[in-house]
Amino acid sequence: MRQSGMMALLLAVLGSVPVVAADEFALLKTERIGPLRIDLPEGEVERSIACKPRRGPVTRWEADGDYHQEWAYPDCGITLDMGTATPKNRQTIRAITLTRPSPWKTRRGIGIGGTEREVVAAYGRDREPKTSVPGKRLVAGTVYGGLVFTFHRGRVTRIFLGAAAE
């Protein structure tokens, strides 16, 4: 078989092999905000945050069937979605929201008050184009598991780590 025939055969075979997508939740699994990360156990959360939490009621979500509780730390600019599969299990972080006055930053150095330009430089290669809106929001990873930066006048006003959609 001639070289061009071999190349055509190789391309035909490769074209029929499904492409394995990169882990769409990789960012969710590796990202941190200050000392916090997804799945951090409640005991470590309590040791990591100096402010006192306001804990909401434990409710069962129909979307995932798990039990969730909001832990809000307004003096620290942190709100956590804590969750567990059963009400008797210890809770872990399911989502993190950062607002002012939090001084904490993401693993790539972005915090509240950072610029949109800094966010794009740090997370632009992970940007989800369908849900990101320049000047308003940059989604790094996916809305099903990633970071969402919210902007006002070119500055970060909110950072969310978790699943923003089911």
XYZ file of N, CA and C in Angstrom:
498
model
N 0.865 -1.184 0.000
C 0.000 0.000 0.000
C 0.900 1.232 0.000
N 0.561 2.186 -0.822
C 1.353 3.409 -0.903
C 1.182 4.234 0.360
N 2.114 5.156 0.576
C 2.105 5.980 1.780
C 0.805 6.782 1.892
N 0.314 7.327 0.789
C -0.927 8.112 0.833
C -2.117 7.220 1.188
N -2.092 5.958 0.719
C -3.149 5.013 1.070
C -3.124 4.662 2.541
N -1.919 4.485 3.093
C -1.763 4.194 4.530
C -2.278 5.361 5.368
N -1.952 6.577 4.925
C -2.398 7.759 5.648
C -3.918 7.854 5.631
N -4.534 7.589 4.503
C -5.999 7.634 4.393
C -6.630 6.593 5.305
N -6.035 5.391 5.351
C -6.547 4.341 6.220
C -6.415 4.732 7.687
N -5.263 5.280 8.037
C -5.031 5.717 9.423
C -6.034 6.789 9.828
N -6.267 7.764 8.972
C -7.230 8.828 9.275
C -8.651 8.284 9.397
N -8.997 7.322 8.571
C -10.332 6.719 8.643
C -10.517 5.987 9.961
N -9.485 5.246 10.372
C -9.570 4.512 11.654
C -9.640 5.480 12.820
N -8.767 6.483 12.818
C -8.770 7.455 13.916
C -10.072 8.233 13.968
N -10.652 8.509 12.825
C -11.918 9.230 12.782
C -13.075 8.435 13.359
N -12.939 7.122 13.402
C -14.018 6.297 13.939
C -13.862 6.011 15.427
N -12.729 6.395 16.009
C -12.495 6.178 17.439
C -13.055 7.374 18.196
N -13.900 7.131 19.209
C -14.444 8.265 19.957
C -13.338 8.997 20.697
N -13.441 10.310 20.728
C -12.476 11.132 21.441
C -12.887 11.187 22.900
N -11.942 10.927 23.793
C -12.215 10.980 25.224
C -12.017 12.412 25.675
N -13.065 12.986 26.223
C -12.996 14.370 26.677
C -12.171 14.470 27.944
N -11.535 15.616 28.114
C -10.817 15.875 29.351
C -11.827 15.919 30.487
N -11.370 15.698 31.689
C -12.253 15.707 32.853
C -12.859 17.096 33.015
N -14.157 17.209 32.743
C -14.809 18.512 32.817
C -14.926 19.034 34.244
N -14.662 18.192 35.238
C -14.736 18.611 36.633
C -13.357 18.753 37.269
N -12.306 18.737 36.465
C -10.937 18.821 36.988
C -10.732 20.086 37.814
N -11.217 21.212 37.328
C -11.053 22.470 38.048
C -11.770 22.423 39.391
N -12.969 21.876 39.403
C -13.736 21.758 40.635
C -12.983 20.913 41.663
N -12.333 19.857 41.200
C -11.632 18.941 42.093
C -10.331 19.511 42.644
N -9.691 20.418 41.912
C -8.376 20.904 42.322
C -8.374 22.316 42.890
N -9.412 23.075 42.636
C -9.433 24.477 43.042
C -9.606 24.629 44.544
N -9.030 25.682 45.070
C -9.179 26.073 46.479
C -9.485 27.563 46.532
N -10.193 27.952 47.560
C -10.374 29.368 47.866
C -9.876 29.526 49.296
N -8.748 30.217 49.450
C -8.082 30.239 50.752
C -7.792 28.797 51.132
N -8.121 28.393 52.356
C -7.892 27.003 52.771
C -9.049 26.065 52.432
N -10.089 26.586 51.810
C -11.296 25.801 51.560
C -11.271 25.128 50.191
N -11.898 23.955 50.122
C -12.051 23.215 48.877
C -13.351 22.420 48.948
N -13.824 21.987 47.800
C -15.017 21.141 47.743
C -14.704 19.834 48.477
N -15.671 19.316 49.212
C -15.593 18.080 49.995
C -14.769 18.209 51.281
N -14.379 19.419 51.667
C -13.671 19.606 52.936
C -14.640 19.282 54.074
N -14.254 18.410 55.025
C -15.151 18.042 56.125
C -15.426 19.208 57.074
N -16.590 19.158 57.715
C -17.027 20.257 58.571
C -16.041 20.591 59.689
N -15.367 19.611 60.256
C -14.391 19.888 61.309
C -13.254 20.767 60.816
N -12.789 20.508 59.608
C -11.722 21.327 59.030
C -12.239 22.712 58.662
N -13.497 22.793 58.253
C -14.108 24.094 57.949
C -14.118 24.943 59.209
N -14.569 24.360 60.314
C -14.655 25.101 61.576
C -13.286 25.593 62.036
N -12.233 24.826 61.782
C -10.871 25.242 62.164
C -10.296 26.283 61.206
N -10.824 26.370 60.008
C -10.263 27.247 58.976
C -10.822 28.661 58.972
N -12.015 28.852 59.530
C -12.679 30.159 59.458
C -12.821 30.737 60.860
N -12.245 31.925 61.054
C -12.249 32.552 62.376
C -13.605 33.141 62.763
N -14.406 33.544 61.794
C -15.710 34.153 62.079
C -16.711 33.102 62.546
N -17.743 33.581 63.205
C -18.833 32.703 63.658
C -19.854 32.544 62.530
N -20.307 31.296 62.302
C -21.293 31.087 61.231
C -22.723 31.294 61.714
N -23.565 31.669 60.762
C -25.016 31.621 60.958
C -25.457 30.422 60.142
N -25.958 29.408 60.814
C -26.338 28.176 60.123
C -27.839 28.150 59.873
N -28.186 27.891 58.623
C -29.584 27.788 58.243
C -30.116 26.409 58.569
N -31.372 26.178 58.269
C -31.962 24.860 58.520
C -31.411 23.818 57.541
N -31.411 22.576 57.959
C -31.023 21.476 57.081
C -32.244 21.121 56.248
N -32.061 21.121 54.926
C -33.172 20.792 54.033
C -32.726 19.747 53.021
N -33.662 18.927 52.595
C -33.372 17.908 51.582
C -33.694 18.496 50.219
N -32.726 18.461 49.320
C -32.906 18.991 47.978
C -33.399 17.888 47.064
N -34.429 18.177 46.317
C -34.944 17.217 45.339
C -33.943 16.993 44.208
N -33.174 18.028 43.871
C -32.242 17.944 42.729
C -31.223 16.827 42.895
N -30.708 16.644 44.120
C -29.686 15.603 44.325
C -30.051 14.601 45.417
N -31.143 14.854 46.134
C -31.572 13.939 47.186
C -30.767 14.044 48.463
N -29.798 14.962 48.510
C -28.950 15.114 49.688
C -29.502 16.183 50.631
N -28.919 16.232 51.815
C -29.299 17.199 52.832
C -28.294 18.339 52.823
N -28.800 19.565 52.722
C -27.947 20.747 52.604
C -28.242 21.736 53.726
N -27.204 22.493 54.085
C -27.334 23.539 55.093
C -26.419 24.688 54.704
N -26.945 25.908 54.772
C -26.112 27.082 54.501
C -25.385 27.499 55.769
N -24.086 27.681 55.648
C -23.266 28.243 56.715
C -22.790 29.595 56.206
N -23.328 30.684 56.759
C -22.973 32.035 56.317
C -22.056 32.685 57.349
N -20.994 33.274 56.837
C -20.019 33.997 57.659
C -19.953 35.424 57.115
N -20.967 36.264 57.382
C -21.006 37.589 56.757
C -19.814 38.474 57.127
N -19.290 38.335 58.333
C -18.149 39.160 58.737
C -16.876 38.782 57.992
N -16.843 37.587 57.428
C -15.682 37.120 56.659
C -15.946 37.090 55.157
N -17.178 37.375 54.719
C -17.498 37.365 53.293
C -17.516 35.972 52.695
N -17.981 34.991 53.475
C -17.996 33.596 53.032
C -19.383 33.005 53.260
N -19.885 32.275 52.283
C -21.103 31.481 52.440
C -20.801 30.098 51.884
N -21.133 29.083 52.672
C -20.883 27.705 52.263
C -22.190 26.945 52.134
N -22.254 26.093 51.132
C -23.313 25.096 51.042
C -22.684 23.824 51.585
N -23.146 23.404 52.750
C -22.658 22.177 53.370
C -23.678 21.086 53.075
N -23.213 19.867 52.861
C -24.148 18.811 52.519
C -23.687 17.439 52.935
N -24.652 16.525 52.935
C -24.400 15.132 53.289
C -25.493 14.267 52.671
N -25.179 13.012 52.449
C -26.156 12.099 51.848
C -27.264 11.722 52.817
N -26.953 11.634 54.100
C -27.963 11.324 55.111
C -27.837 12.331 56.244
N -28.915 12.629 56.948
C -28.851 13.654 57.990
C -27.920 13.299 59.150
N -27.563 12.040 59.300
C -26.701 11.635 60.414
C -25.211 11.725 60.073
N -24.869 11.809 58.785
C -23.459 11.896 58.379
C -22.895 13.282 58.627
N -21.570 13.365 58.737
C -20.893 14.653 58.856
C -21.004 15.363 57.505
N -21.140 16.664 57.545
C -21.286 17.450 56.326
C -19.928 17.798 55.716
N -19.945 18.040 54.410
C -18.768 18.516 53.695
C -19.173 19.702 52.833
N -18.175 20.468 52.402
C -18.454 21.614 51.536
C -18.914 21.117 50.170
N -20.049 21.651 49.723
C -20.563 21.372 48.386
C -20.348 22.572 47.463
N -20.369 23.793 48.037
C -20.147 25.012 47.248
C -19.640 26.116 48.169
N -18.855 27.018 47.590
C -18.263 28.142 48.320
C -18.601 29.421 47.566
N -19.067 30.439 48.300
C -19.295 31.760 47.712
C -18.485 32.772 48.510
N -17.718 33.568 47.798
C -16.886 34.597 48.410
C -17.383 35.961 47.976
N -17.504 36.891 48.926
C -17.864 38.279 48.656
C -16.998 39.161 49.552
N -17.206 40.449 49.447
C -16.504 41.390 50.314
C -16.953 41.144 51.752
N -16.125 41.130 52.747
C -14.753 41.623 52.829
C -13.681 40.524 52.781
N -13.974 39.390 52.211
C -13.026 38.278 52.237
C -11.692 38.631 51.567
N -10.587 38.358 52.255
C -9.267 38.573 51.651
C -8.744 37.321 50.915
N -9.479 36.213 50.997
C -8.996 34.954 50.419
C -8.981 35.006 48.900
N -8.127 34.159 48.331
C -7.974 34.112 46.879
C -8.047 32.673 46.390
N -8.272 32.546 45.087
C -8.265 31.238 44.443
C -6.821 30.751 44.335
N -6.649 29.509 43.904
C -5.296 28.961 43.731
C -4.463 29.786 42.758
N -5.125 30.433 41.798
C -4.405 31.229 40.804
C -4.342 32.710 41.157
N -4.637 33.030 42.429
C -4.416 34.377 42.940
C -5.501 35.401 42.705
N -6.722 34.984 42.415
C -7.814 35.930 42.178
C -8.674 36.046 43.432
N -8.918 37.293 43.849
C -9.757 37.557 45.007
C -10.787 38.619 44.694
N -11.599 38.930 45.677
C -12.599 39.978 45.543
C -11.864 41.297 45.294
N -12.327 42.058 44.297
C -11.674 43.313 43.941
C -10.667 43.165 42.819
N -10.319 41.913 42.461
C -9.423 41.696 41.322
C -10.076 42.194 40.045
N -9.277 42.372 39.021
C -9.823 42.891 37.761
C -10.260 41.759 36.836
N -11.165 42.093 35.930
C -11.596 41.123 34.929
C -10.404 40.681 34.090
N -9.506 41.598 33.791
C -8.308 41.275 33.014
C -7.456 40.219 33.741
N -7.324 40.336 35.062
C -6.571 39.348 35.847
C -7.246 37.976 35.803
N -8.575 37.973 35.886
C -9.327 36.717 35.837
C -9.126 36.047 34.478
N -9.225 36.826 33.407
C -9.048 36.267 32.069
C -7.632 35.719 31.909
N -6.641 36.430 32.430
C -5.260 35.945 32.339
C -5.081 34.642 33.112
N -5.717 34.537 34.271
C -5.560 33.351 35.133
C -6.438 32.179 34.702
N -7.674 32.451 34.254
C -8.643 31.388 33.984
C -9.197 31.384 32.557
N -8.692 32.237 31.692
C -9.219 32.341 30.338
C -9.182 31.040 29.556
N -8.149 30.238 29.757
C -8.068 28.974 29.001
C -9.101 27.956 29.480
N -9.669 28.175 30.684
C -10.705 27.286 31.229
C -12.108 27.853 31.039
N -12.217 28.974 30.367
C -13.494 29.689 30.211
C -14.500 28.863 29.429
N -15.731 28.835 29.946
C -16.839 28.196 29.232
C -17.537 29.294 28.426
N -17.403 29.282 27.097
C -17.923 30.391 26.286
C -19.441 30.539 26.294
N -20.180 29.452 26.431
C -21.643 29.531 26.358
C -22.253 30.334 27.503
N -21.643 30.266 28.693
C -22.240 30.914 29.862
C -21.459 32.123 30.361
N -20.270 32.349 29.805
C -19.485 33.527 30.184
C -19.968 34.733 29.393
N -20.067 35.870 30.075
C -20.520 37.110 29.448
C -19.514 38.197 29.801
N -18.723 38.668 28.829
C -17.735 39.699 29.127
C -18.367 40.884 29.859
N -17.658 41.347 30.892
C -18.145 42.472 31.685
C -19.107 42.078 32.781
N -19.614 40.840 32.757
C -20.570 40.383 33.767
C -20.123 39.133 34.504
N -19.644 38.126 33.722
C -19.390 36.827 34.347
C -18.396 36.021 33.516
N -17.488 35.355 34.221
C -16.621 34.377 33.561
C -16.796 33.056 34.297
N -17.173 32.029 33.540
C -17.320 30.682 34.090
C -16.085 29.901 33.681
N -15.332 29.426 34.670
C -14.151 28.593 34.419
C -14.524 27.162 34.787
N -14.316 26.240 33.870
C -14.821 24.873 34.039
C -16.181 24.828 33.391
N -17.190 24.440 34.146
C -18.563 24.459 33.642
C -19.491 24.934 34.744
N -20.732 25.264 34.379
C -21.719 25.636 35.400
C -22.109 24.419 36.227
N -21.765 23.222 35.755
C -22.059 21.996 36.494
C -20.961 21.658 37.494
N -19.905 22.430 37.484
C -18.811 22.236 38.410
C -17.615 23.060 38.013
N -17.457 24.214 38.656
C -16.336 25.087 38.340
C -16.411 26.373 39.127
N -15.723 27.369 38.625
C -15.667 28.684 39.244
C -16.501 29.665 38.435
N -17.230 30.528 39.127
C -17.967 31.598 38.461
C -17.513 32.910 39.089
N -16.936 33.775 38.274
C -16.520 35.108 38.711
C -17.567 36.094 38.235
N -18.070 36.920 39.140
C -19.047 37.948 38.795
C -18.353 39.301 38.854
N -18.579 40.130 37.822
C -17.926 41.435 37.728
C -18.922 42.573 37.820
N -18.447 43.676 38.375
C -19.174 44.946 38.350
C -18.121 46.015 38.109
N -18.313 46.776 37.029
C -17.365 47.824 36.646
C -15.932 47.301 36.540
N -15.800 46.089 35.974
C -14.481 45.525 35.709
C -13.784 44.885 36.894
N -14.487 44.776 38.020
C -13.900 44.209 39.237
C -14.698 42.991 39.702
N -14.001 42.036 40.317
C -14.642 40.839 40.861
C -15.411 41.217 42.119
N -16.727 40.911 42.114
C -17.558 41.190 43.286
C -18.014 39.900 43.977
N -17.899 38.783 43.258
C -18.353 37.506 43.807
C -17.579 36.383 43.125
N -17.177 35.395 43.931
C -16.545 34.195 43.400
C -17.334 33.009 43.939
N -17.741 32.130 43.034
C -18.499 30.941 43.416
C -17.746 29.718 42.918
N -17.559 28.746 43.793
C -16.945 27.460 43.428
C -17.944 26.368 43.749
N -18.331 25.600 42.743
C -19.287 24.512 42.950
C -20.097 24.292 41.686
N -21.256 23.683 41.871
C -22.183 23.444 40.765
C -23.236 24.545 40.787
N -23.225 25.385 39.773
C -24.198 26.475 39.686
C -25.470 26.030 38.972
N -25.439 24.845 38.365
C -26.606 24.277 37.672
C -26.612 22.770 37.893
N -27.786 22.202 37.809
C -27.912 20.739 37.965
C -28.053 20.101 36.607
